[in-house]
């Protein structure tokens, strides 16, 4: 299992978001001082938080932290990109209770999912 190419993937996400008429902000600084790996914005409206998790260590706890950061920053959706197929257990249910949609996916799916999930031409 290979690790995520974080810098390359971040550049690709930023480029694709721009092509679709959105703004992607790497290392997005949240109001409470934390950072989200990539934030997708439609003007000032927060659409999607993307976290790139390359480490398996403490995976459920990392996803929980990602959920809390995205929720506190006002994102309705979070994608966790990871090469691992592990489940974060109860964390997904907790995210649902907070009203945040969470998807966990491999690096190979992110760009195609962005193309189909974000409406172009806004």
Coordinates of C-alpha atoms in Angstrom, one line a residue:
X1 CA 0.0 0.0 0.0
X2 CA 1.5 3.3 -1.0
X3 CA 1.2 6.6 0.8
X4 CA -0.6 9.6 -0.6
X5 CA 1.3 12.1 -2.7
X6 CA 0.1 15.1 -0.7
X7 CA 1.6 18.0 -2.6
X8 CA 0.8 16.6 -6.0
X9 CA -2.8 15.8 -5.0
X10 CA -3.3 19.2 -3.4
X11 CA -2.1 20.9 -6.6
X12 CA -4.5 18.8 -8.7
X13 CA -7.4 19.5 -6.4
X14 CA -6.7 23.3 -6.6
X15 CA -6.4 23.2 -10.4
X16 CA -9.6 21.2 -10.8
X17 CA -11.6 23.4 -8.4
X18 CA -10.5 26.4 -10.3
X19 CA -11.6 24.8 -13.7
X20 CA -15.0 24.2 -12.1
X21 CA -15.4 27.8 -11.0
X22 CA -14.6 27.2 -7.3
X23 CA -11.8 28.2 -5.0
X24 CA -9.6 25.6 -3.3
X25 CA -7.6 26.8 -0.4
X26 CA -4.7 24.6 0.8
X27 CA -4.0 24.8 4.5
X28 CA -7.2 26.6 5.1
X29 CA -7.1 28.4 8.4
X30 CA -10.3 28.0 10.4
X31 CA -11.7 30.7 12.7
X32 CA -10.5 28.8 15.8
X33 CA -6.9 28.5 14.5
X34 CA -6.8 24.9 13.2
X35 CA -6.1 24.0 9.6
X36 CA -7.9 22.0 7.0
X37 CA -5.7 20.4 4.3
X38 CA -7.9 21.7 1.4
X39 CA -11.1 23.8 1.6
X40 CA -13.4 24.1 -1.4
X41 CA -15.3 27.4 -1.4
X42 CA -18.0 28.9 -3.6
X43 CA -17.3 32.6 -3.0
X44 CA -17.4 32.8 0.8
X45 CA -19.6 29.7 1.2
X46 CA -17.8 26.7 2.6
X47 CA -18.7 23.6 0.5
X48 CA -16.2 20.9 1.3
X49 CA -13.3 20.1 3.6
X50 CA -10.7 17.6 2.4
X51 CA -8.2 16.0 4.8
X52 CA -5.3 13.9 3.5
X53 CA -4.5 11.2 6.0
X54 CA -1.3 9.3 5.1
X55 CA -0.8 7.7 8.5
X56 CA -2.7 4.7 9.8
X57 CA -1.6 5.4 13.4
X58 CA -4.6 6.6 15.5
X59 CA -6.8 6.6 12.4
X60 CA -10.2 6.8 14.2
X61 CA -8.9 9.7 16.4
X62 CA -7.5 11.5 13.3
X63 CA -10.9 11.2 11.5
X64 CA -12.6 12.4 14.7
X65 CA -10.3 15.5 14.8
X66 CA -11.0 16.1 11.1
X67 CA -14.8 15.9 11.7
X68 CA -14.6 18.4 14.6
X69 CA -12.4 20.8 12.6
X70 CA -14.7 20.7 9.6
X71 CA -17.8 21.1 11.7
X72 CA -16.5 24.0 13.8
X73 CA -15.4 25.7 10.6
X74 CA -18.9 25.4 9.1
X75 CA -18.3 22.8 6.4
X76 CA -21.3 20.6 5.6
X77 CA -19.1 17.9 4.1
X78 CA -15.8 16.3 4.8
X79 CA -13.7 13.9 2.6
X80 CA -10.9 12.0 4.2
X81 CA -8.4 10.8 1.6
X82 CA -6.4 7.8 2.8
X83 CA -4.7 4.8 1.3
X84 CA -6.1 2.7 4.2
X85 CA -9.4 0.8 4.1
X86 CA -9.9 1.0 7.9
X87 CA -13.2 2.1 9.4
X88 CA -13.1 4.9 12.0
X89 CA -15.9 3.1 13.9
X90 CA -18.4 5.2 15.8
X91 CA -16.9 8.5 14.4
X92 CA -19.0 8.3 11.3
X93 CA -22.2 8.1 13.4
X94 CA -21.0 11.0 15.5
X95 CA -20.4 13.1 12.3
X96 CA -23.9 12.2 11.2
X97 CA -25.3 13.4 14.6
X98 CA -23.4 16.7 14.0
X99 CA -25.0 17.0 10.6
X100 CA -21.8 16.7 8.6
X101 CA -21.5 14.2 5.7
X102 CA -18.2 12.2 5.7
X103 CA -16.7 10.2 2.9
X104 CA -13.6 8.2 3.2
X105 CA -11.9 7.4 -0.1
X106 CA -8.6 6.5 -1.8
X107 CA -6.4 9.0 -3.6
X108 CA -7.4 7.6 -7.0
X109 CA -11.0 8.6 -6.5
X110 CA -10.8 12.2 -5.4
X111 CA -10.5 14.0 -8.7
X112 CA -13.3 12.1 -10.4
X113 CA -15.5 12.5 -7.4
X114 CA -14.9 16.3 -7.4
X115 CA -15.8 16.5 -11.1
X116 CA -19.1 14.8 -10.4
X117 CA -19.9 16.3 -7.0
X118 CA -19.2 20.0 -7.7
X119 CA -21.5 21.6 -10.3
X120 CA -19.5 23.4 -12.9
X121 CA -20.1 26.9 -14.1
X122 CA -21.0 28.6 -10.9

